[in-house]
PDB file of C-alpha atoms in Angstrom:
ATOM      1  CA  UNK A1387       0.000   0.000   0.000  1.00 62.00           C
ATOM      2  CA  UNK A1388       1.356   3.451  -0.864  1.00 76.00           C
ATOM      3  CA  UNK A1389       1.727   6.295   1.612  1.00 92.00           C
ATOM      4  CA  UNK A1390      -0.286   9.479   1.906  1.00 97.00           C
ATOM      5  CA  UNK A1391       1.800  12.603   1.280  1.00 97.00           C
ATOM      6  CA  UNK A1392       0.968  15.913   2.958  1.00 97.00           C
ATOM      7  CA  UNK A1393       2.296  19.250   1.706  1.00 97.00           C
ATOM      8  CA  UNK A1394       1.869  21.864   4.423  1.00 97.00           C
ATOM      9  CA  UNK A1395       4.243  24.798   4.000  1.00 95.00           C
ATOM     10  CA  UNK A1396       4.691  27.519   6.616  1.00 94.00           C
ATOM     11  CA  UNK A1397       2.854  30.772   5.874  1.00 92.00           C
ATOM     12  CA  UNK A1398       0.628  29.294   3.198  1.00 93.00           C
ATOM     13  CA  UNK A1399      -3.161  28.982   3.193  1.00 95.00           C
ATOM     14  CA  UNK A1400      -3.411  25.487   1.805  1.00 97.00           C
ATOM     15  CA  UNK A1401      -3.065  21.816   2.637  1.00 98.00           C
ATOM     16  CA  UNK A1402      -2.262  19.432  -0.214  1.00 98.00           C
ATOM     17  CA  UNK A1403      -2.904  15.702   0.187  1.00 98.00           C
ATOM     18  CA  UNK A1404      -1.513  13.241  -2.391  1.00 98.00           C
ATOM     19  CA  UNK A1405      -1.907   9.524  -2.702  1.00 98.00           C
ATOM     20  CA  UNK A1406      -1.443   6.929  -5.437  1.00 97.00           C
ATOM     21  CA  UNK A1407      -4.179   4.308  -5.546  1.00 97.00           C
ATOM     22  CA  UNK A1408      -3.570   1.032  -7.310  1.00 97.00           C
ATOM     23  CA  UNK A1409      -6.957   1.181  -9.006  1.00 97.00           C
ATOM     24  CA  UNK A1410      -8.442   2.672 -12.188  1.00 96.00           C
ATOM     25  CA  UNK A1411      -9.623   6.265 -12.019  1.00 97.00           C
ATOM     26  CA  UNK A1412     -13.280   5.376 -12.581  1.00 97.00           C
ATOM     27  CA  UNK A1413     -13.223   3.184  -9.494  1.00 97.00           C
ATOM     28  CA  UNK A1414     -11.672   5.914  -7.316  1.00 98.00           C
ATOM     29  CA  UNK A1415     -14.057   8.544  -8.655  1.00 98.00           C
ATOM     30  CA  UNK A1416     -17.067   6.372  -7.921  1.00 97.00           C
ATOM     31  CA  UNK A1417     -15.863   5.660  -4.376  1.00 97.00           C
ATOM     32  CA  UNK A1418     -15.379   9.335  -3.540  1.00 97.00           C
ATOM     33  CA  UNK A1419     -18.681  10.526  -5.032  1.00 97.00           C
ATOM     34  CA  UNK A1420     -21.184   7.684  -4.526  1.00 96.00           C
ATOM     35  CA  UNK A1421     -23.340   8.352  -1.412  1.00 96.00           C
ATOM     36  CA  UNK A1422     -23.636   4.587  -0.835  1.00 97.00           C
ATOM     37  CA  UNK A1423     -19.842   4.144  -0.723  1.00 96.00           C
ATOM     38  CA  UNK A1424     -18.878   7.303   1.196  1.00 97.00           C
ATOM     39  CA  UNK A1425     -19.756   5.890   4.668  1.00 97.00           C
ATOM     40  CA  UNK A1426     -17.297   3.041   4.040  1.00 96.00           C
ATOM     41  CA  UNK A1427     -14.205   5.280   4.042  1.00 96.00           C
ATOM     42  CA  UNK A1428     -15.018   8.895   4.957  1.00 96.00           C
ATOM     43  CA  UNK A1429     -13.489   9.958   8.285  1.00 92.00           C
ATOM     44  CA  UNK A1430     -11.787   7.912  10.980  1.00 91.00           C
ATOM     45  CA  UNK A1431     -13.178   4.391  11.512  1.00 91.00           C
ATOM     46  CA  UNK A1432     -14.177   5.109  15.108  1.00 93.00           C
ATOM     47  CA  UNK A1433     -17.015   7.297  13.821  1.00 95.00           C
ATOM     48  CA  UNK A1434     -20.014   6.161  11.877  1.00 96.00           C
ATOM     49  CA  UNK A1435     -20.501   8.440   8.850  1.00 96.00           C
ATOM     50  CA  UNK A1436     -24.090   9.215   7.903  1.00 97.00           C
ATOM     51  CA  UNK A1437     -24.677  10.864   4.525  1.00 98.00           C
ATOM     52  CA  UNK A1438     -27.397  13.395   5.258  1.00 97.00           C
ATOM     53  CA  UNK A1439     -27.175  14.946   1.783  1.00 96.00           C
ATOM     54  CA  UNK A1440     -24.933  14.260  -1.236  1.00 96.00           C
ATOM     55  CA  UNK A1441     -26.265  15.951  -4.305  1.00 95.00           C
ATOM     56  CA  UNK A1442     -23.111  15.458  -6.364  1.00 95.00           C
ATOM     57  CA  UNK A1443     -23.575  17.843  -9.295  1.00 96.00           C
ATOM     58  CA  UNK A1444     -22.550  21.425 -10.068  1.00 96.00           C
ATOM     59  CA  UNK A1445     -24.738  23.568  -7.804  1.00 96.00           C
ATOM     60  CA  UNK A1446     -25.518  20.658  -5.474  1.00 96.00           C
ATOM     61  CA  UNK A1447     -24.713  20.435  -1.803  1.00 97.00           C
ATOM     62  CA  UNK A1448     -23.535  17.853   0.712  1.00 98.00           C
ATOM     63  CA  UNK A1449     -23.740  17.221   4.454  1.00 98.00           C
ATOM     64  CA  UNK A1450     -22.208  14.332   6.370  1.00 98.00           C
ATOM     65  CA  UNK A1451     -22.575  13.556  10.061  1.00 98.00           C
ATOM     66  CA  UNK A1452     -19.893  11.687  12.044  1.00 96.00           C
ATOM     67  CA  UNK A1453     -21.414   9.851  14.971  1.00 96.00           C
ATOM     68  CA  UNK A1454     -19.258   8.572  17.845  1.00 94.00           C
ATOM     69  CA  UNK A1455     -19.858   5.562  20.102  1.00 92.00           C
ATOM     70  CA  UNK A1456     -21.003   8.000  22.776  1.00 93.00           C
ATOM     71  CA  UNK A1457     -23.749   9.311  20.467  1.00 91.00           C
ATOM     72  CA  UNK A1458     -21.928  12.609  19.935  1.00 94.00           C
ATOM     73  CA  UNK A1459     -22.480  13.996  16.411  1.00 96.00           C
ATOM     74  CA  UNK A1460     -20.273  16.235  14.275  1.00 95.00           C
ATOM     75  CA  UNK A1461     -21.669  17.811  11.132  1.00 97.00           C
ATOM     76  CA  UNK A1462     -19.756  18.764   7.986  1.00 97.00           C
ATOM     77  CA  UNK A1463     -21.238  20.475   4.957  1.00 98.00           C
ATOM     78  CA  UNK A1464     -20.588  22.350   1.750  1.00 98.00           C
ATOM     79  CA  UNK A1465     -21.728  23.214  -1.744  1.00 98.00           C
ATOM     80  CA  UNK A1466     -20.472  21.693  -4.950  1.00 98.00           C
ATOM     81  CA  UNK A1467     -19.032  24.130  -7.470  1.00 98.00           C
ATOM     82  CA  UNK A1468     -18.113  21.608 -10.114  1.00 97.00           C
ATOM     83  CA  UNK A1469     -18.060  17.899 -10.837  1.00 97.00           C
ATOM     84  CA  UNK A1470     -16.298  16.639 -13.957  1.00 96.00           C
ATOM     85  CA  UNK A1471     -16.397  12.831 -13.889  1.00 96.00           C
ATOM     86  CA  UNK A1472     -14.064  11.039 -13.545  1.00 97.00           C
ATOM     87  CA  UNK A1473     -11.411  13.669 -12.932  1.00 97.00           C
ATOM     88  CA  UNK A1474     -12.409  16.611 -10.803  1.00 97.00           C
ATOM     89  CA  UNK A1475     -14.594  17.817  -7.943  1.00 98.00           C
ATOM     90  CA  UNK A1476     -14.523  21.388  -6.577  1.00 98.00           C
ATOM     91  CA  UNK A1477     -16.519  22.015  -3.408  1.00 98.00           C
ATOM     92  CA  UNK A1478     -16.626  23.992  -0.193  1.00 98.00           C
ATOM     93  CA  UNK A1479     -16.088  22.449   3.239  1.00 98.00           C
ATOM     94  CA  UNK A1480     -17.196  23.621   6.686  1.00 97.00           C
ATOM     95  CA  UNK A1481     -17.103  21.848  10.048  1.00 95.00           C
ATOM     96  CA  UNK A1482     -20.287  22.913  11.807  1.00 96.00           C
ATOM     97  CA  UNK A1483     -18.345  23.026  15.086  1.00 94.00           C
ATOM     98  CA  UNK A1484     -16.335  25.963  13.690  1.00 93.00           C
ATOM     99  CA  UNK A1485     -19.013  27.936  11.858  1.00 94.00           C
ATOM    100  CA  UNK A1486     -17.791  30.539   9.411  1.00 94.00           C
ATOM    101  CA  UNK A1487     -14.476  28.801   8.732  1.00 96.00           C
ATOM    102  CA  UNK A1488     -14.910  27.618   5.183  1.00 98.00           C
ATOM    103  CA  UNK A1489     -12.362  26.047   2.862  1.00 98.00           C
ATOM    104  CA  UNK A1490     -12.369  25.320  -0.860  1.00 98.00           C
ATOM    105  CA  UNK A1491     -11.446  21.769  -1.838  1.00 98.00           C
ATOM    106  CA  UNK A1492     -10.249  20.770  -5.293  1.00 98.00           C
ATOM    107  CA  UNK A1493      -9.905  17.047  -5.875  1.00 98.00           C
ATOM    108  CA  UNK A1494      -8.116  15.955  -9.048  1.00 98.00           C
ATOM    109  CA  UNK A1495      -7.757  12.344 -10.176  1.00 98.00           C
ATOM    110  CA  UNK A1496      -5.212  11.507 -12.853  1.00 98.00           C
ATOM    111  CA  UNK A1497      -4.718   8.018 -14.290  1.00 95.00           C
ATOM    112  CA  UNK A1498      -1.071   6.994 -14.657  1.00 93.00           C
ATOM    113  CA  UNK A1499      -0.192   3.442 -15.848  1.00 92.00           C
ATOM    114  CA  UNK A1500      -3.456   2.007 -14.561  1.00 89.00           C
ATOM    115  CA  UNK A1501      -3.033   3.623 -11.154  1.00 97.00           C
ATOM    116  CA  UNK A1502      -4.712   6.789  -9.953  1.00 98.00           C
ATOM    117  CA  UNK A1503      -2.954   9.881  -8.637  1.00 98.00           C
ATOM    118  CA  UNK A1504      -5.260  11.529  -6.094  1.00 98.00           C
ATOM    119  CA  UNK A1505      -4.515  15.199  -5.307  1.00 98.00           C
ATOM    120  CA  UNK A1506      -6.711  17.191  -2.932  1.00 98.00           C
ATOM    121  CA  UNK A1507      -5.959  20.892  -2.445  1.00 98.00           C
ATOM    122  CA  UNK A1508      -7.766  22.665   0.401  1.00 98.00           C
ATOM    123  CA  UNK A1509      -7.417  26.443   0.635  1.00 98.00           C
ATOM    124  CA  UNK A1510      -8.455  28.286   3.774  1.00 97.00           C
ATOM    125  CA  UNK A1511      -9.633  31.866   4.333  1.00 97.00           C
ATOM    126  CA  UNK A1512      -6.455  32.656   6.306  1.00 96.00           C
ATOM    127  CA  UNK A1513      -3.108  31.162   7.321  1.00 95.00           C
ATOM    128  CA  UNK A1514      -4.452  31.033  10.892  1.00 95.00           C
ATOM    129  CA  UNK A1515      -7.428  28.889   9.847  1.00 96.00           C
ATOM    130  CA  UNK A1516      -5.107  26.580   7.919  1.00 96.00           C
ATOM    131  CA  UNK A1517      -2.760  26.283  10.896  1.00 96.00           C
ATOM    132  CA  UNK A1518      -5.707  25.623  13.219  1.00 94.00           C
ATOM    133  CA  UNK A1519      -6.838  22.762  10.993  1.00 94.00           C
ATOM    134  CA  UNK A1520      -3.319  21.266  11.090  1.00 94.00           C
ATOM    135  CA  UNK A1521      -3.165  21.615  14.888  1.00 94.00           C
ATOM    136  CA  UNK A1522      -6.555  19.898  15.262  1.00 90.00           C
ATOM    137  CA  UNK A1523      -4.932  16.598  14.270  1.00 88.00           C
ATOM    138  CA  UNK A1524      -6.169  16.705  10.705  1.00 91.00           C
ATOM    139  CA  UNK A1525      -3.205  14.702   9.390  1.00 94.00           C
ATOM    140  CA  UNK A1526      -3.913  11.664  11.539  1.00 94.00           C
ATOM    141  CA  UNK A1527      -7.586  11.628  10.541  1.00 93.00           C
ATOM    142  CA  UNK A1528      -6.832  12.204   6.864  1.00 95.00           C
ATOM    143  CA  UNK A1529      -4.182   9.442   6.811  1.00 96.00           C
ATOM    144  CA  UNK A1530      -6.677   6.985   8.213  1.00 96.00           C
ATOM    145  CA  UNK A1531      -9.325   8.166   5.754  1.00 97.00           C
ATOM    146  CA  UNK A1532      -6.946   7.730   2.804  1.00 97.00           C
ATOM    147  CA  UNK A1533      -6.007   4.216   4.033  1.00 96.00           C
ATOM    148  CA  UNK A1534      -9.677   3.296   4.311  1.00 96.00           C
ATOM    149  CA  UNK A1535     -10.289   4.580   0.777  1.00 97.00           C
ATOM    150  CA  UNK A1536      -7.403   2.373  -0.408  1.00 97.00           C
ATOM    151  CA  UNK A1537      -9.061  -0.677   1.126  1.00 95.00           C
ATOM    152  CA  UNK A1538     -12.230   0.074  -0.842  1.00 95.00           C
ATOM    153  CA  UNK A1539     -10.729   0.875  -4.239  1.00 97.00           C
ATOM    154  CA  UNK A1540      -7.837  -1.589  -4.147  1.00 96.00           C
ATOM    155  CA  UNK A1541     -10.188  -4.309  -2.925  1.00 86.00           C
ATOM    156  CA  UNK A1542      -7.888  -5.596  -0.199  1.00 61.00           C
TER     157      UNK A1542
ATOM    158  CA  UNK B1497     -15.732  59.346  -1.099  1.00 62.00           C
ATOM    159  CA  UNK B1498     -13.380  56.900   0.625  1.00 76.00           C
ATOM    160  CA  UNK B1499     -10.732  54.873  -1.152  1.00 92.00           C
ATOM    161  CA  UNK B1500     -10.648  51.171  -1.881  1.00 97.00           C
ATOM    162  CA  UNK B1501      -7.780  49.380  -0.115  1.00 97.00           C
ATOM    163  CA  UNK B1502      -6.156  46.281  -1.617  1.00 97.00           C
ATOM    164  CA  UNK B1503      -4.042  43.890   0.431  1.00 97.00           C
ATOM    165  CA  UNK B1504      -2.016  41.706  -1.928  1.00 97.00           C
ATOM    166  CA  UNK B1505       1.067  40.240  -0.254  1.00 95.00           C
ATOM    167  CA  UNK B1506       3.769  38.353  -2.146  1.00 94.00           C
ATOM    168  CA  UNK B1507       3.612  34.564  -1.873  1.00 92.00           C
ATOM    169  CA  UNK B1508       0.084  34.479  -0.502  1.00 93.00           C
ATOM    170  CA  UNK B1509      -3.015  32.942  -2.080  1.00 95.00           C
ATOM    171  CA  UNK B1510      -5.459  35.720  -1.291  1.00 97.00           C
ATOM    172  CA  UNK B1511      -6.604  39.169  -2.305  1.00 97.00           C
ATOM    173  CA  UNK B1512      -8.288  41.325   0.328  1.00 98.00           C
ATOM    174  CA  UNK B1513     -10.408  44.308  -0.701  1.00 98.00           C
ATOM    175  CA  UNK B1514     -11.565  46.827   1.920  1.00 98.00           C
ATOM    176  CA  UNK B1515     -13.770  49.835   1.637  1.00 98.00           C
ATOM    177  CA  UNK B1516     -15.761  52.019   4.017  1.00 97.00           C
ATOM    178  CA  UNK B1517     -19.184  52.976   2.706  1.00 97.00           C
ATOM    179  CA  UNK B1518     -21.009  55.939   4.201  1.00 97.00           C
ATOM    180  CA  UNK B1519     -24.264  54.004   4.379  1.00 97.00           C
ATOM    181  CA  UNK B1520     -25.995  51.630   6.818  1.00 96.00           C
ATOM    182  CA  UNK B1521     -25.115  47.965   6.596  1.00 97.00           C
ATOM    183  CA  UNK B1522     -28.621  46.925   5.509  1.00 97.00           C
ATOM    184  CA  UNK B1523     -28.364  49.204   2.503  1.00 97.00           C
ATOM    185  CA  UNK B1524     -24.972  47.808   1.449  1.00 98.00           C
ATOM    186  CA  UNK B1525     -26.110  44.228   1.984  1.00 98.00           C
ATOM    187  CA  UNK B1526     -29.181  44.759  -0.155  1.00 97.00           C
ATOM    188  CA  UNK B1527     -27.149  46.349  -2.961  1.00 97.00           C
ATOM    189  CA  UNK B1528     -24.673  43.456  -3.113  1.00 97.00           C
ATOM    190  CA  UNK B1529     -27.280  40.682  -2.976  1.00 97.00           C
ATOM    191  CA  UNK B1530     -30.373  42.015  -4.761  1.00 96.00           C
ATOM    192  CA  UNK B1531     -30.463  40.749  -8.383  1.00 96.00           C
ATOM    193  CA  UNK B1532     -32.254  43.937  -9.448  1.00 96.00           C
ATOM    194  CA  UNK B1533     -29.474  46.146  -8.056  1.00 96.00           C
ATOM    195  CA  UNK B1534     -26.422  44.074  -9.046  1.00 97.00           C
ATOM    196  CA  UNK B1535     -26.371  45.262 -12.705  1.00 97.00           C
ATOM    197  CA  UNK B1536     -26.080  48.864 -11.458  1.00 96.00           C
ATOM    198  CA  UNK B1537     -22.617  48.401  -9.952  1.00 96.00           C
ATOM    199  CA  UNK B1538     -21.137  44.950 -10.720  1.00 96.00           C
ATOM    200  CA  UNK B1539     -18.091  45.126 -13.002  1.00 92.00           C
ATOM    201  CA  UNK B1540     -16.653  48.031 -14.994  1.00 91.00           C
ATOM    202  CA  UNK B1541     -19.206  50.494 -16.412  1.00 91.00           C
ATOM    203  CA  UNK B1542     -18.184  49.785 -20.000  1.00 93.00           C
ATOM    204  CA  UNK B1543     -19.855  46.362 -19.736  1.00 94.00           C
ATOM    205  CA  UNK B1544     -23.531  45.706 -19.328  1.00 96.00           C
ATOM    206  CA  UNK B1545     -24.040  43.149 -16.529  1.00 96.00           C
ATOM    207  CA  UNK B1546     -26.846  40.659 -17.043  1.00 97.00           C
ATOM    208  CA  UNK B1547     -27.889  38.561 -14.044  1.00 98.00           C
ATOM    209  CA  UNK B1548     -28.491  35.149 -15.540  1.00 97.00           C
ATOM    210  CA  UNK B1549     -28.989  33.525 -12.113  1.00 96.00           C
ATOM    211  CA  UNK B1550     -28.796  34.869  -8.555  1.00 96.00           C
ATOM    212  CA  UNK B1551     -30.293  32.423  -6.119  1.00 95.00           C
ATOM    213  CA  UNK B1552     -28.912  34.130  -3.023  1.00 95.00           C
ATOM    214  CA  UNK B1553     -29.324  31.501  -0.310  1.00 96.00           C
ATOM    215  CA  UNK B1554     -27.126  28.786   1.211  1.00 96.00           C
ATOM    216  CA  UNK B1555     -26.871  26.136  -1.505  1.00 96.00           C
ATOM    217  CA  UNK B1556     -27.920  28.544  -4.232  1.00 96.00           C
ATOM    218  CA  UNK B1557     -25.913  29.530  -7.271  1.00 97.00           C
ATOM    219  CA  UNK B1558     -25.202  32.617  -9.345  1.00 98.00           C
ATOM    220  CA  UNK B1559     -24.137  33.492 -12.884  1.00 98.00           C
ATOM    221  CA  UNK B1560     -23.549  36.939 -14.325  1.00 98.00           C
ATOM    222  CA  UNK B1561     -22.705  37.847 -17.903  1.00 98.00           C
ATOM    223  CA  UNK B1562     -20.719  40.971 -18.827  1.00 96.00           C
ATOM    224  CA  UNK B1563     -21.592  42.163 -22.295  1.00 96.00           C
ATOM    225  CA  UNK B1564     -19.347  44.591 -24.187  1.00 94.00           C
ATOM    226  CA  UNK B1565     -20.335  47.183 -26.796  1.00 92.00           C
ATOM    227  CA  UNK B1566     -18.973  44.812 -29.424  1.00 93.00           C
ATOM    228  CA  UNK B1567     -21.426  42.092 -28.299  1.00 91.00           C
ATOM    229  CA  UNK B1568     -18.650  40.046 -26.711  1.00 94.00           C
ATOM    230  CA  UNK B1569     -19.850  38.201 -23.586  1.00 96.00           C
ATOM    231  CA  UNK B1570     -17.924  37.074 -20.508  1.00 95.00           C
ATOM    232  CA  UNK B1571     -19.547  34.690 -18.048  1.00 97.00           C
ATOM    233  CA  UNK B1572     -18.873  34.424 -14.306  1.00 97.00           C
ATOM    234  CA  UNK B1573     -20.429  31.903 -11.983  1.00 98.00           C
ATOM    235  CA  UNK B1574     -20.344  30.210  -8.612  1.00 98.00           C
ATOM    236  CA  UNK B1575     -22.232  28.535  -5.814  1.00 98.00           C
ATOM    237  CA  UNK B1576     -23.297  30.108  -2.547  1.00 98.00           C
ATOM    238  CA  UNK B1577     -22.038  28.403   0.589  1.00 98.00           C
ATOM    239  CA  UNK B1578     -23.602  30.758   3.074  1.00 97.00           C
ATOM    240  CA  UNK B1579     -25.636  33.932   3.349  1.00 97.00           C
ATOM    241  CA  UNK B1580     -26.127  35.519   6.764  1.00 96.00           C
ATOM    242  CA  UNK B1581     -28.006  38.789   6.254  1.00 96.00           C
ATOM    243  CA  UNK B1582     -26.894  41.510   6.698  1.00 97.00           C
ATOM    244  CA  UNK B1583     -23.323  40.573   7.501  1.00 97.00           C
ATOM    245  CA  UNK B1584     -21.825  37.749   5.479  1.00 97.00           C
ATOM    246  CA  UNK B1585     -21.794  35.981   2.132  1.00 98.00           C
ATOM    247  CA  UNK B1586     -19.471  33.044   1.316  1.00 98.00           C
ATOM    248  CA  UNK B1587     -19.430  31.903  -2.292  1.00 98.00           C
ATOM    249  CA  UNK B1588     -17.267  30.470  -5.047  1.00 98.00           C
ATOM    250  CA  UNK B1589     -16.184  32.449  -8.115  1.00 98.00           C
ATOM    251  CA  UNK B1590     -15.075  31.289 -11.556  1.00 97.00           C
ATOM    252  CA  UNK B1591     -14.490  33.246 -14.747  1.00 95.00           C
ATOM    253  CA  UNK B1592     -15.733  30.994 -17.524  1.00 96.00           C
ATOM    254  CA  UNK B1593     -12.837  32.183 -19.687  1.00 94.00           C
ATOM    255  CA  UNK B1594     -10.434  30.435 -17.296  1.00 93.00           C
ATOM    256  CA  UNK B1595     -12.315  27.233 -16.510  1.00 94.00           C
ATOM    257  CA  UNK B1596     -11.131  25.272 -13.502  1.00 94.00           C
ATOM    258  CA  UNK B1597      -9.649  28.296 -11.731  1.00 96.00           C
ATOM    259  CA  UNK B1598     -12.005  28.733  -8.814  1.00 98.00           C
ATOM    260  CA  UNK B1599     -11.720  31.069  -5.849  1.00 98.00           C
ATOM    261  CA  UNK B1600     -13.598  31.281  -2.553  1.00 98.00           C
ATOM    262  CA  UNK B1601     -14.972  34.723  -1.678  1.00 98.00           C
ATOM    263  CA  UNK B1602     -15.933  35.768   1.830  1.00 98.00           C
ATOM    264  CA  UNK B1603     -17.689  39.118   2.089  1.00 98.00           C
ATOM    265  CA  UNK B1604     -18.096  40.574   5.566  1.00 98.00           C
ATOM    266  CA  UNK B1605     -20.017  43.766   6.340  1.00 98.00           C
ATOM    267  CA  UNK B1606     -19.521  45.423   9.713  1.00 98.00           C
ATOM    268  CA  UNK B1607     -21.387  48.530  10.823  1.00 95.00           C
ATOM    269  CA  UNK B1608     -19.187  51.134  12.518  1.00 93.00           C
ATOM    270  CA  UNK B1609     -20.684  54.498  13.561  1.00 92.00           C
ATOM    271  CA  UNK B1610     -23.402  54.351  10.929  1.00 90.00           C
ATOM    272  CA  UNK B1611     -20.912  53.506   8.194  1.00 97.00           C
ATOM    273  CA  UNK B1612     -20.202  50.090   6.763  1.00 98.00           C
ATOM    274  CA  UNK B1613     -16.821  48.371   6.615  1.00 98.00           C
ATOM    275  CA  UNK B1614     -16.796  46.118   3.563  1.00 98.00           C
ATOM    276  CA  UNK B1615     -14.140  43.375   3.561  1.00 98.00           C
ATOM    277  CA  UNK B1616     -13.920  40.857   0.727  1.00 98.00           C
ATOM    278  CA  UNK B1617     -11.371  38.041   1.004  1.00 98.00           C
ATOM    279  CA  UNK B1618     -10.757  35.946  -2.119  1.00 98.00           C
ATOM    280  CA  UNK B1619      -8.591  32.845  -1.772  1.00 98.00           C
ATOM    281  CA  UNK B1620      -7.244  31.073  -4.835  1.00 97.00           C
ATOM    282  CA  UNK B1621      -6.214  27.459  -5.429  1.00 97.00           C
ATOM    283  CA  UNK B1622      -2.573  28.524  -5.833  1.00 96.00           C
ATOM    284  CA  UNK B1623      -0.266  31.529  -5.557  1.00 95.00           C
ATOM    285  CA  UNK B1624       0.086  31.382  -9.363  1.00 95.00           C
ATOM    286  CA  UNK B1625      -3.682  31.713  -9.864  1.00 96.00           C
ATOM    287  CA  UNK B1626      -3.759  34.616  -7.399  1.00 96.00           C
ATOM    288  CA  UNK B1627      -0.874  36.344  -9.194  1.00 96.00           C
ATOM    289  CA  UNK B1628      -2.536  35.733 -12.565  1.00 94.00           C
ATOM    290  CA  UNK B1629      -5.694  37.449 -11.323  1.00 94.00           C
ATOM    291  CA  UNK B1630      -3.634  40.448 -10.142  1.00 94.00           C
ATOM    292  CA  UNK B1631      -1.807  40.636 -13.490  1.00 94.00           C
ATOM    293  CA  UNK B1632      -5.108  40.554 -15.392  1.00 90.00           C
ATOM    294  CA  UNK B1633      -5.829  44.091 -14.205  1.00 88.00           C
ATOM    295  CA  UNK B1634      -8.192  43.015 -11.445  1.00 91.00           C
ATOM    296  CA  UNK B1635      -7.388  46.034  -9.284  1.00 94.00           C
ATOM    297  CA  UNK B1636      -8.509  48.592 -11.857  1.00 94.00           C
ATOM    298  CA  UNK B1637     -11.788  46.747 -12.444  1.00 93.00           C
ATOM    299  CA  UNK B1638     -12.426  46.215  -8.749  1.00 95.00           C
ATOM    300  CA  UNK B1639     -11.715  49.863  -7.923  1.00 96.00           C
ATOM    301  CA  UNK B1640     -14.253  50.976 -10.484  1.00 96.00           C
ATOM    302  CA  UNK B1641     -16.755  48.421  -9.196  1.00 97.00           C
ATOM    303  CA  UNK B1642     -16.310  49.603  -5.602  1.00 97.00           C
ATOM    304  CA  UNK B1643     -16.753  53.239  -6.716  1.00 96.00           C
ATOM    305  CA  UNK B1644     -19.939  52.314  -8.567  1.00 96.00           C
ATOM    306  CA  UNK B1645     -21.243  50.526  -5.471  1.00 97.00           C
ATOM    307  CA  UNK B1646     -20.532  53.700  -3.458  1.00 97.00           C
ATOM    308  CA  UNK B1647     -22.660  55.720  -5.855  1.00 95.00           C
ATOM    309  CA  UNK B1648     -25.562  53.329  -5.281  1.00 95.00           C
ATOM    310  CA  UNK B1649     -25.399  52.982  -1.516  1.00 97.00           C
ATOM    311  CA  UNK B1650     -24.308  56.511  -0.676  1.00 95.00           C
ATOM    312  CA  UNK B1651     -26.924  57.919  -3.058  1.00 86.00           C
ATOM    313  CA  UNK B1652     -24.644  60.402  -4.753  1.00 60.00           C
TER     314      UNK B1652
END
């Protein structure tokens, strides 16, 4: 299994996450956009992910809820600027626990020799917001999420 | 009439535009969100602005067309993440002439002593995209736009 690469440079407003999946692009695109598959990989495994809304089209919107063993719920939501299957999704992202802090996510999938290069760029409204996201332990959660996605698309 | 302030720092991914309007916040909010008023100030005066779509609500979308004297048309569009009247709008922005280059705009209106502090933060997917927008002559167009908005809201 490949590793997840994070590019987080000081003073910048973005977080870049890269991963190579040993699966065709169509398979990765379907896994990241299909509301039936999203709960299988989205977020750390210790939370159940409930897809409240996933209207995956330009002008659509999404909302996922992470539910812990203790019944605690965390909501995440955004609007979808663009979807170009099977290569690109551009959407906004907001954790409802930090209202008003919104980021713009651009996911690009490129097929290289039968594998898929996944690149997700998240840009934040300020360097401080970006740094806060890093300090919240984002990397650990995202690594686990990317590993879970690998299990789905690589069928292991 | 006050001046428009631009904050464009080297190596960053954002453009910040500030302006103080001598008008109540409600008046400024209405001017920037009302589809009937938008054509009166949006974009440089040499273009006619046609509001193709302005569904100003969370999850809504917008599209404006700038039409030149020569009949040439330039489309702009995005989706609306959040609208909190009369203080905040968060939306995406894309010039259809540069497809795939999307920015996230956060407009905040704050009322101070009967005047309104307008702050618009645009974050781009990369420093290169941000620099390209600056080099396209954005500042000249935005200054004119902000002056036109002043004429509307200050009633001069």
